XYZ file of C-alpha atoms in Angstrom:
682
model
C 0.000 0.000 0.000
C 1.594 3.287 -1.067
C 1.969 6.445 0.977
C 1.792 9.951 -0.482
C 5.046 11.864 -0.370
C 4.842 15.149 1.514
C 6.090 18.360 -0.065
C 8.115 21.167 1.395
C 7.100 24.826 1.300
C 8.500 25.186 -2.225
C 6.352 22.316 -3.512
C 9.313 20.073 -4.251
C 9.097 16.395 -3.424
C 10.734 15.448 -0.147
C 11.684 11.796 0.275
C 10.747 9.985 3.463
C 13.706 9.428 5.688
C 11.759 7.376 8.176
C 9.645 4.984 6.126
C 10.887 2.088 8.233
C 9.943 3.858 11.476
C 6.487 4.558 10.077
C 6.102 0.886 9.176
C 7.320 -0.062 12.651
C 4.735 2.266 14.202
C 1.941 0.674 12.183
C 3.116 -2.776 13.274
C 3.264 -1.675 16.914
C -0.265 -0.219 16.718
C -1.575 -3.511 15.309
C 0.050 -5.474 18.137
C -1.488 -3.150 20.723
C -4.876 -3.602 19.075
C -4.508 -7.372 19.374
C -3.738 -6.893 23.067
C -6.840 -4.666 23.368
C -4.720 -1.690 24.402
C -6.851 0.610 22.273
C -5.857 3.961 23.824
C -2.152 3.212 23.376
C -2.702 2.103 19.777
C -4.737 5.236 19.093
C -1.972 7.433 20.448
C 0.462 5.910 17.944
C -1.838 6.209 14.922
C -2.891 9.752 15.856
C 0.760 10.759 16.021
C 1.347 9.216 12.599
C -1.584 11.163 11.131
C -0.149 14.475 12.264
C 2.785 13.764 9.945
C 1.081 11.693 7.244
C -2.633 12.680 7.229
C -3.460 10.556 4.183
C -1.860 7.311 5.365
C -4.534 4.698 4.782
C -3.396 2.170 7.374
C -3.089 4.829 10.064
C -6.573 6.158 9.268
C -8.090 2.679 9.254
C -6.464 1.642 12.529
C -7.502 4.953 14.102
C -11.132 4.283 13.210
C -10.927 0.747 14.612
C -9.507 2.075 17.891
C -12.192 4.735 18.103
C -14.922 2.138 17.667
C -13.523 -0.064 20.423
C -13.259 3.004 22.645
C -16.970 3.615 21.998
C -16.400 6.777 19.973
C -18.602 6.014 16.939
C -18.957 9.600 15.679
C -15.200 10.133 15.735
C -14.746 6.765 14.005
C -17.208 7.668 11.257
C -15.480 11.024 10.728
C -12.113 9.265 10.433
C -13.572 6.777 7.953
C -14.991 9.622 5.911
C -11.508 11.124 5.718
C -10.093 7.736 4.725
C -12.659 7.371 1.935
C -11.883 10.859 0.638
C -8.324 9.677 -0.001
C -9.209 6.134 -1.045
C -12.923 6.008 -1.963
C -12.954 2.325 -2.915
C -11.225 0.911 0.156
C -13.560 -1.931 1.136
C -12.429 -2.277 4.749
C -13.436 1.330 5.383
C -17.020 0.441 4.479
C -16.857 -2.725 6.564
C -15.662 -0.693 9.540
C -18.445 1.803 8.852
C -20.917 -1.080 8.999
C -19.496 -2.154 12.350
C -20.122 1.349 13.737
C -23.700 1.456 12.503
C -24.608 -2.133 13.295
C -26.235 -1.586 16.685
C -27.751 1.850 16.048
C -28.825 1.995 12.375
C -29.382 -1.342 10.665
C -30.186 0.174 7.265
C -26.993 2.237 7.254
C -25.063 -0.842 8.381
C -26.544 -2.950 5.572
C -25.692 -0.277 3.025
C -22.106 -0.064 4.285
C -21.581 -3.826 4.369
C -23.102 -4.185 0.890
C -20.636 -1.609 -0.441
C -17.796 -3.420 1.320
C -18.519 -6.808 -0.282
C -19.203 -5.181 -3.616
C -15.634 -3.896 -3.527
C -14.080 -6.975 -1.920
C -16.202 -10.124 -1.895
C -13.750 -11.886 0.440
C -14.697 -9.832 3.524
C -16.238 -12.670 5.532
C -17.113 -10.471 8.531
C -19.265 -8.276 6.298
C -21.087 -11.290 4.866
C -21.691 -12.700 8.365
C -23.171 -9.443 9.598
C -25.236 -9.039 6.428
C -26.659 -12.509 7.013
C -27.827 -11.529 10.495
C -29.128 -8.092 9.485
C -30.991 -9.414 6.434
C -32.710 -12.072 8.537
C -33.751 -9.483 11.095
C -35.268 -7.457 8.250
C -37.071 -10.502 6.810
C -34.942 -10.532 3.635
C -34.557 -14.301 3.539
C -33.187 -14.655 0.012
C -30.513 -12.022 0.699
C -29.655 -13.670 4.016
C -29.244 -17.069 2.351
C -27.028 -15.536 -0.318
C -24.867 -13.914 2.371
C -24.519 -17.240 4.189
C -23.524 -18.931 0.944
C -20.784 -16.342 0.549
C -19.597 -16.972 4.106
C -19.352 -20.687 3.350
C -17.673 -20.085 -0.006
C -14.948 -17.738 1.221
C -14.370 -19.657 4.447
C -13.333 -22.636 2.342
C -11.166 -20.638 -0.049
C -7.342 -20.929 0.058
C -5.906 -18.050 2.064
C -3.761 -16.992 -0.889
C -6.860 -16.170 -2.937
C -8.511 -14.348 -0.039
C -5.370 -12.211 0.077
C -5.511 -11.645 -3.671
C -9.061 -10.349 -3.402
C -8.023 -7.859 -0.717
C -4.904 -6.774 -2.600
C -6.987 -6.066 -5.702
C -9.272 -3.820 -3.698
C -6.289 -2.039 -2.145
C -4.914 -1.329 -5.663
C -1.859 -3.475 -4.994
C -2.508 -5.264 -8.269
C 1.139 -6.074 -8.949
C 1.389 -8.115 -5.753
C -2.089 -9.571 -6.330
C -1.120 -10.715 -9.817
C 2.145 -12.202 -8.567
C 0.352 -14.309 -5.921
C -2.471 -15.287 -8.258
C -0.213 -16.406 -11.092
C 1.976 -18.378 -8.691
C -1.143 -20.081 -7.328
C -2.337 -20.920 -10.866
C 0.979 -22.596 -11.632
C 0.157 -25.178 -8.992
C -3.601 -25.314 -9.723
C -4.012 -24.133 -13.327
C -7.740 -24.926 -13.501
C -8.778 -23.300 -10.228
C -11.738 -21.229 -11.379
C -11.750 -18.686 -8.530
C -8.087 -17.952 -9.212
C -8.914 -17.471 -12.889
C -11.794 -15.168 -11.987
C -9.537 -13.082 -9.744
C -6.881 -12.874 -12.442
C -9.597 -11.592 -14.778
C -10.463 -8.962 -12.160
C -6.805 -7.931 -12.186
C -7.066 -7.657 -15.963
C -10.015 -5.292 -15.542
C -7.944 -3.201 -13.119
C -5.204 -3.039 -15.748
C -7.875 -2.233 -18.399
C -6.770 -5.293 -20.352
C -10.360 -6.266 -21.053
C -9.645 -8.720 -23.856
C -7.502 -10.821 -21.492
C -10.194 -10.578 -18.801
C -12.813 -11.749 -21.271
C -10.654 -14.688 -22.358
C -9.969 -15.730 -18.750
C -13.651 -15.659 -17.843
C -14.559 -17.644 -20.959
C -11.981 -20.244 -19.922
C -13.277 -20.197 -16.368
C -16.817 -20.908 -17.569
C -15.541 -23.646 -19.866
C -14.195 -25.492 -16.798
C -17.194 -24.661 -14.612
C -20.333 -23.561 -16.514
C -22.249 -23.292 -13.222
C -19.866 -20.731 -11.700
C -22.470 -17.974 -11.596
C -20.255 -15.246 -10.130
C -17.776 -15.751 -12.953
C -20.607 -15.473 -15.479
C -21.825 -12.291 -13.820
C -18.282 -10.912 -14.035
C -18.318 -11.980 -17.694
C -21.495 -9.955 -18.255
C -19.819 -6.924 -16.702
C -16.665 -7.284 -18.804
C -18.716 -7.679 -21.971
C -20.604 -4.537 -20.992
C -17.342 -2.654 -20.432
C -16.214 -3.835 -23.854
C -19.551 -2.492 -25.139
C -20.567 -5.913 -26.437
C -24.070 -5.389 -25.136
C -25.902 -8.011 -27.172
C -23.598 -10.778 -25.969
C -23.789 -9.416 -22.407
C -27.582 -9.670 -22.555
C -27.322 -13.244 -23.830
C -25.152 -14.187 -20.843
C -27.415 -12.357 -18.390
C -30.426 -14.250 -19.726
C -28.532 -17.508 -19.236
C -27.793 -16.551 -15.631
C -31.435 -15.733 -14.972
C -32.545 -19.021 -16.473
C -30.297 -20.841 -13.993
C -31.571 -18.910 -10.967
C -34.769 -16.991 -11.813
C -35.254 -15.587 -8.304
C -31.783 -14.094 -7.976
C -32.280 -10.319 -8.013
C -28.710 -9.748 -9.224
C -29.407 -11.725 -12.387
C -32.759 -10.052 -12.934
C -30.975 -6.691 -12.655
C -28.307 -7.836 -15.095
C -30.974 -8.722 -17.661
C -32.725 -5.388 -17.144
C -29.494 -3.376 -17.381
C -28.324 -5.129 -20.531
C -31.805 -4.812 -22.029
C -31.408 -1.062 -21.592
C -27.976 -1.239 -23.207
C -29.392 -2.786 -26.408
C -32.354 -0.399 -26.477
C -35.084 -2.700 -25.125
C -36.307 -0.091 -22.644
C -39.859 -1.340 -22.170
C -38.506 -4.783 -21.304
C -36.089 -3.198 -18.813
C -38.889 -1.167 -17.212
C -41.010 -4.306 -16.875
C -38.194 -6.161 -15.087
C -37.376 -3.266 -12.771
C -41.029 -3.036 -11.754
C -41.146 -6.785 -11.106
C -38.086 -6.513 -8.854
C -39.701 -3.641 -6.973
C -42.679 -5.869 -6.253
C -40.226 -7.953 -4.206
C -38.019 -5.086 -2.955
C -40.194 -1.957 -3.004
C -37.650 0.252 -1.228
C -34.546 -0.706 -3.194
C -33.012 2.629 -4.151
C -30.667 1.132 -6.759
C -33.528 -0.450 -8.681
C -35.565 2.758 -8.403
C -32.699 4.777 -9.887
C -32.377 2.409 -12.847
C -36.141 2.505 -13.367
C -35.983 6.298 -13.359
C -33.208 6.250 -15.971
C -35.279 3.991 -18.212
C -38.343 6.238 -17.868
C -36.202 9.300 -18.653
C -34.826 7.661 -21.783
C -38.265 6.917 -23.238
C -39.599 10.368 -22.336
C -41.814 9.468 -19.361
C -40.476 12.348 -17.275
C -43.135 12.354 -14.569
C -42.538 8.674 -13.880
C -38.777 9.296 -13.827
C -39.198 12.069 -11.256
C -41.367 9.830 -9.073
C -38.798 7.013 -9.204
C -35.877 9.328 -8.396
C -37.721 10.987 -5.515
C -38.639 7.639 -4.010
C -35.042 6.456 -4.366
C -33.879 9.491 -2.402
C -36.474 8.837 0.291
C -35.548 5.151 0.608
C -31.835 5.643 1.248
C -30.349 8.310 3.468
C -27.772 10.569 1.786
C -28.361 8.923 -1.610
C -26.709 11.564 -3.764
C -27.385 9.825 -7.059
C -31.146 10.333 -6.602
C -30.719 14.108 -6.338
C -28.212 14.276 -9.186
C -30.575 12.241 -11.378
C -33.293 14.832 -10.734
C -30.866 17.635 -11.572
C -29.705 15.785 -14.683
C -33.215 15.920 -16.122
C -32.244 19.576 -16.791
C -35.903 20.583 -16.493
C -36.440 19.799 -12.794
C -36.488 22.653 -10.261
C -35.506 21.888 -6.686
C -37.627 23.332 -3.894
C -36.078 25.334 -1.063
C -36.644 22.376 1.269
C -34.883 20.010 -1.142
C -31.903 22.352 -1.387
C -31.682 22.564 2.405
C -31.845 18.778 2.630
C -29.114 18.354 0.025
C -26.822 20.829 1.779
C -27.262 19.068 5.093
C -26.558 15.680 3.551
C -23.541 16.927 1.612
C -22.046 18.260 4.863
C -22.943 15.268 7.028
C -19.814 13.389 8.168
C -21.385 10.013 7.423
C -22.209 10.820 3.792
C -20.305 8.378 1.543
C -17.718 9.746 -0.870
C -19.666 9.068 -4.079
C -22.867 10.495 -2.635
C -20.978 13.638 -1.700
C -19.922 14.453 -5.245
C -23.356 13.539 -6.619
C -24.888 15.969 -4.124
C -22.326 18.628 -5.023
C -23.191 18.497 -8.716
C -26.915 18.558 -7.896
C -26.448 21.568 -5.618
C -24.480 23.343 -8.325
C -27.437 22.924 -10.686
C -29.921 23.997 -7.981
C -28.069 27.219 -7.148
C -27.430 28.010 -10.808
C -31.165 27.744 -11.469
C -31.736 30.028 -8.470
C -29.310 32.633 -9.835
C -26.747 32.231 -7.027
C -23.794 31.729 -9.365
C -21.021 32.029 -6.769
C -22.570 29.301 -4.645
C -23.276 27.226 -7.750
C -19.651 27.327 -8.913
C -18.347 26.417 -5.472
C -20.438 23.245 -5.557
C -19.514 22.437 -9.164
C -15.842 22.869 -8.271
C -16.203 20.668 -5.184
C -18.009 17.923 -7.120
C -15.399 17.932 -9.896
C -12.487 17.840 -7.456
C -14.000 14.867 -5.637
C -14.786 12.994 -8.854
C -11.305 13.600 -10.258
C -9.843 11.866 -7.180
C -11.364 8.598 -8.441
C -9.777 8.828 -11.869
C -6.337 8.383 -13.320
C -6.814 10.673 -16.313
C -3.637 11.793 -18.073
C -4.003 14.599 -20.611
C -0.587 13.759 -22.084
C -1.810 10.304 -23.111
C -4.751 11.724 -25.073
C -2.460 14.297 -26.673
C -0.097 11.533 -27.804
C -2.973 9.483 -29.218
C -4.282 12.425 -31.232
C -0.819 13.236 -32.578
C -0.411 9.587 -33.596
C -3.611 9.875 -35.656
C -2.178 12.919 -37.437
C 1.100 11.125 -38.105
C -0.420 7.896 -39.420
C -3.593 9.007 -41.217
C -2.050 10.819 -44.146
C -3.389 11.555 -47.641
C -1.113 8.776 -48.877
C -2.797 6.227 -46.599
C -6.256 7.249 -47.766
C -5.171 7.253 -51.427
C -3.795 3.737 -51.020
C -7.308 2.458 -50.253
C -9.293 4.792 -52.485
C -11.558 2.867 -54.911
C -10.368 2.838 -58.540
C -12.559 5.024 -60.702
C -13.438 2.086 -62.982
C -14.505 -0.244 -60.143
C -18.250 -0.044 -59.460
C -18.170 -1.837 -56.095
C -14.627 -2.088 -54.770
C -14.085 -4.405 -51.801
C -13.874 -1.648 -49.179
C -17.078 0.104 -50.267
C -19.970 -0.675 -47.979
C -22.809 -1.789 -50.241
C -25.584 -2.189 -47.696
C -28.518 0.160 -48.031
C -27.875 1.280 -44.473
C -25.608 4.337 -44.554
C -24.162 5.467 -41.224
C -24.184 9.110 -40.178
C -21.537 9.789 -37.533
C -22.067 12.824 -35.297
C -18.780 13.592 -33.565
C -17.299 16.317 -31.384
C -17.161 17.200 -27.727
C -19.927 16.178 -25.341
C -22.485 18.908 -24.609
C -21.843 20.489 -28.045
C -25.333 19.976 -29.455
C -24.928 16.496 -30.924
C -28.167 15.257 -29.339
C -30.077 18.117 -30.974
C -28.628 17.207 -34.394
C -29.434 13.559 -33.766
C -33.023 14.406 -32.862
C -33.431 16.544 -35.977
C -32.105 13.805 -38.255
C -33.987 11.057 -36.415
C -37.213 12.940 -37.130
C -36.671 12.200 -40.836
C -38.536 9.213 -42.246
C -35.351 7.812 -43.822
C -33.155 7.943 -40.695
C -32.936 5.692 -37.641
C -31.740 7.283 -34.431
C -29.811 4.804 -32.321
C -27.439 5.816 -29.490
C -23.766 6.445 -28.837
C -22.734 3.228 -30.545
C -19.658 1.511 -29.087
C -18.509 -0.292 -32.204
C -15.849 2.053 -33.598
C -14.145 2.476 -30.239
C -14.338 -1.278 -29.655
C -12.675 -1.869 -33.022
C -9.894 0.574 -32.142
C -9.289 -1.392 -28.915
C -9.161 -4.654 -30.870
C -6.666 -3.178 -33.317
C -4.484 -2.164 -30.372
C -3.985 -5.834 -29.592
C -3.401 -7.415 -26.194
C -1.474 -5.505 -23.601
C -1.781 -3.198 -20.649
C -2.560 0.481 -20.590
C 1.134 1.409 -20.516
C 2.191 -1.023 -23.251
C 3.074 0.269 -26.759
C -0.008 0.825 -28.912
C -0.508 -0.882 -32.273
C -3.340 1.459 -33.227
C -3.405 3.668 -35.258
C -0.051 2.521 -36.695
C -1.614 -0.817 -37.627
C -3.903 0.944 -40.127
C -0.953 1.173 -42.524
C -0.578 -2.623 -42.402
C -4.182 -3.566 -43.217
C -5.304 -4.502 -46.703
C -8.242 -2.948 -48.495
C -10.063 -6.276 -48.141
C -9.483 -6.384 -44.370
C -10.756 -2.845 -43.986
C -13.818 -3.707 -46.050
C -14.585 -6.644 -43.755
C -14.425 -4.352 -40.739
C -16.943 -2.091 -42.461
C -19.276 -4.988 -43.185
C -18.931 -6.089 -39.554
C -19.912 -2.610 -38.369
C -23.057 -2.594 -40.503
C -23.978 -6.109 -39.377
C -23.264 -5.610 -35.673
C -25.179 -2.339 -35.426
C -28.318 -3.820 -36.956
C -29.626 -4.628 -33.465
C -29.955 -0.887 -32.765
C -31.773 -0.030 -36.028
C -35.319 -0.258 -37.354
C -34.622 -0.716 -41.073
C -34.302 2.851 -42.400
C -31.733 3.465 -45.173
C -29.715 5.810 -42.913
C -28.805 5.482 -39.228
C -26.959 7.630 -36.710
C -23.985 6.877 -34.462
C -23.528 9.855 -32.140
C -20.562 8.676 -30.081
C -18.773 12.045 -29.663
C -15.322 10.519 -29.057
C -15.350 9.065 -32.564
C -13.689 12.306 -33.703
C -10.480 10.563 -32.657
C -11.165 7.742 -35.151
C -12.368 9.480 -38.319
C -9.456 7.999 -40.255
C -10.540 4.493 -39.274
C -14.171 5.315 -40.087
C -13.277 6.565 -43.547
C -11.093 3.549 -44.302
C -13.721 0.965 -43.352
C -16.842 2.932 -44.370
C -15.921 5.283 -47.226
C -19.588 6.138 -47.806
C -20.153 7.196 -44.200
C -21.436 10.707 -43.535
C -19.637 12.650 -40.803
C -21.050 15.643 -38.929
C -18.866 17.733 -36.598
C -21.049 19.168 -33.810
C -19.245 22.361 -32.796
C -20.077 24.860 -30.045
C -18.456 27.973 -28.607
C -15.563 26.573 -26.540
C -16.336 28.509 -23.364
C -20.014 27.613 -23.506
C -19.242 23.979 -24.292
C -16.376 23.717 -21.803
C -18.418 25.051 -18.904
C -21.348 22.800 -19.839
C -18.933 19.840 -19.695
C -17.546 20.981 -16.329
C -20.971 21.042 -14.683
C -21.969 17.619 -16.046
C -21.390 14.449 -14.020
C -21.118 11.811 -16.728
C -22.360 8.271 -16.144
C -19.063 6.886 -17.431
C -16.138 7.886 -19.592
C -15.226 11.503 -20.416
C -12.536 11.430 -17.736
C -11.070 14.693 -19.036
C -14.163 16.583 -17.917
C -13.495 17.065 -14.188
C -10.859 19.777 -14.377
C -10.984 23.065 -16.325
C -7.393 22.749 -17.516
C -7.960 19.183 -18.711
C -11.066 20.320 -20.594
C -9.079 23.085 -22.287
C -6.313 20.707 -23.340
C -8.840 18.192 -24.644
C -10.585 20.930 -26.628
C -7.264 21.907 -28.209
C -6.591 18.275 -29.172
C -10.057 18.109 -30.715
C -9.643 21.300 -32.777
C -6.178 20.267 -33.962
C -7.322 16.794 -34.972
C -10.476 18.028 -36.723
C -8.329 20.475 -38.709
C -6.216 17.516 -39.793
C -9.240 15.514 -40.920
C -10.595 18.467 -42.889
C -7.229 18.871 -44.621
C -6.690 15.199 -45.460
C -10.347 14.423 -46.224
C -11.615 17.653 -47.812
C -15.398 17.820 -48.099
C -15.877 14.674 -46.013
C -17.054 16.434 -42.831
C -19.816 18.982 -42.294
C -19.261 21.357 -39.379
C -22.529 22.328 -37.672
C -22.112 25.260 -35.306
C -24.591 25.064 -32.425
C -25.029 28.820 -32.236
C -25.941 28.944 -35.949
C -28.460 26.131 -35.535
C -30.157 27.982 -32.699
C -30.283 31.405 -34.395
C -30.931 30.340 -38.012
C -32.726 27.068 -37.456
C -34.497 26.222 -40.712
C -31.570 27.219 -42.912
C -29.205 25.051 -40.877
C -31.605 22.096 -40.947
C -31.782 22.322 -44.739
C -27.974 22.488 -44.913
C -27.710 19.383 -42.742
C -30.220 17.403 -44.793
C -28.599 18.451 -48.090
C -25.191 17.266 -46.903
C -26.666 13.895 -45.939
C -28.457 13.597 -49.299
C -31.861 13.621 -47.632
C -34.948 15.401 -48.977
C -36.396 18.106 -46.770
C -39.162 17.002 -44.379
C -41.152 19.332 -42.150
C -40.874 16.825 -39.287
C -37.207 17.779 -38.894
C -38.260 21.307 -37.926
C -40.698 19.815 -35.422
C -38.052 17.492 -33.978
C -39.328 17.968 -30.422
C -42.513 16.092 -31.330
C -40.636 12.958 -32.338
C -41.162 10.083 -29.902
C -37.968 8.084 -29.456
C -35.519 6.930 -26.821
C -32.813 9.481 -25.986
C -30.043 8.339 -23.638
C -27.980 11.479 -23.120
C -28.127 14.279 -20.568
C -29.956 16.415 -23.170
C -32.899 14.012 -23.361
C -35.474 16.434 -21.965
C -34.001 19.478 -23.688
C -34.447 18.027 -27.187
C -38.087 17.300 -26.426
C -38.705 21.073 -26.415
C -38.767 23.601 -29.280
C -35.487 25.336 -30.084
C -34.433 27.945 -27.512
C -31.492 30.321 -27.024
C -31.460 30.772 -23.261
C -28.529 28.424 -22.633
C -26.078 30.009 -25.068
C -24.501 32.519 -22.670
C -24.912 30.710 -19.344
C -21.160 30.487 -18.946
C -20.929 34.288 -18.759
C -22.312 34.148 -15.216
C -19.212 32.148 -14.238
C -16.638 33.928 -16.418
C -14.442 35.058 -13.531
C -14.085 31.421 -12.373
C -13.230 29.935 -15.763
C -9.733 31.366 -16.177
C -7.890 28.052 -16.685
C -10.295 27.097 -19.479
C -10.311 30.555 -21.078
C -6.511 30.761 -21.173
C -6.169 27.476 -23.031
C -8.952 27.868 -25.593
C -8.203 31.528 -26.363
C -4.929 30.454 -27.954
C -6.922 28.840 -30.764
C -9.445 31.645 -31.311
């Protein structure tokens, strides 16, 4: 477990000179704990924290001592500090459960559930969950907890250690132990499952998928491995296959709520929203106060445009679980919901409460930012947006330099010569890399919050166009072309594009058309609005030369601030820091300039501000570029009934409006880091 290095007054790194003494102090505190000398142990850990306030072991041991000394409020405050530094440390949640166990059973259950979600090998959490579930009459959950107690109690200690090391981010040591264990027992399925989990930590998802497939080959009834397989397939954006596996799980154990949820979640992923809603409602018949199910139900309602039902689900989720920040953020993320004064007061109290979990705190912060912005208190709003972003960024390992290098690699590899090499001969009617299906993809690319959902809704209102979603296929293909290897290994993509034949590229294009059919309804055109595809336009052109590409562009300050105040469900890791947003914007502008130079006439830039102020003319321009005849329904886009998955879902169900164009001006004095970076390009 690592320890942060302190800095001197000049900000320069200062090496520890007493790492061994710190380690000795931790060891001494543990021995005193074993001897039940809690005050003496606490004195040691408290002294350590004055010098190293973010030391995880010292914080954890301090909380344990405080609990034994019957100081639960101090223990919870210490645990909250621990989670702020290490929000996914499972033992912190287990210790939190211990503190709540006798006074607040629901809070204890929630804490223990989070603990075992992060580290399934915490037997004490499972034992206490078993008792608490039975006291609450949740027999199925209690039986499941007991099964986990039995399972992990019989597991080799080496694998129990691996599970804990994974949670503590000591994945190098975890992998070393796990691989050594597999040398002696190469078909041990739990070891294979844990090694797959290490692969997920390393973001080597293809290896994780292969390991879980092998695991299930040896033991098809290993349900936890299959559930992990569903999750890896989802991360790899192979939603149809993930749904297939979730359905198989449910068929094996129809009453298992986890498998019912997996089916519902993957049904949403492939666009079967009514099926997902039906399953969520069935689960709520069994567990009417389950806040997680209520949130997912609300998301499904929001996507299909049933806003009132979404609001009801979100509000009930917030009422069912104390300090449930996601419920309030989900209301804010409707963009059309106005918080009452009482709701704002409640959110502020919960955001400040010492027992509010880390993730709930940043959800509440983003929601409060939206609430105060709507109320016109822009100083207060920005303080909450800034707090929420700072907390969220702590969870991520985003590196702007890596994105910059990837974009520069695209510029270096995707040259006019490469595109000419695969250009169809003028005398060939249907060359092998020309997609011949009637379905023509329209890619809408750019930054998030740049107006892409509005363009999608306009085009989807046309009788010849299917609206789909942010399709994962191009990004998945880029990952495949990268080959196997960790996040820090040399990349094969985009360099590999120069090695592929025209025939190979054509097959990738055919695969894209075939694999995206599940999201379409049979129209001759369909939309893929994954914004990050701007980083893969070279690949798109090579495999789908007939594809239409739209660049959704928006004023950088307006777009950048809109990104900063948005808590994304996943991805967009650049978005939680103004400087990172500015650097990402510069990469985007530079790369789009390259595509426009090397592929002249291939991309239509649609400026959001022009669409809003000169709507009909811009709609006609968009349709002409796509080769679509004008239809009045495109002007009345807000009347079109369809599923919309993005944060702009409710906004595009209203007529065009201009009120949001200058919102960033209220925050101009706070946006210096963003303004400095983007002004260099304007």
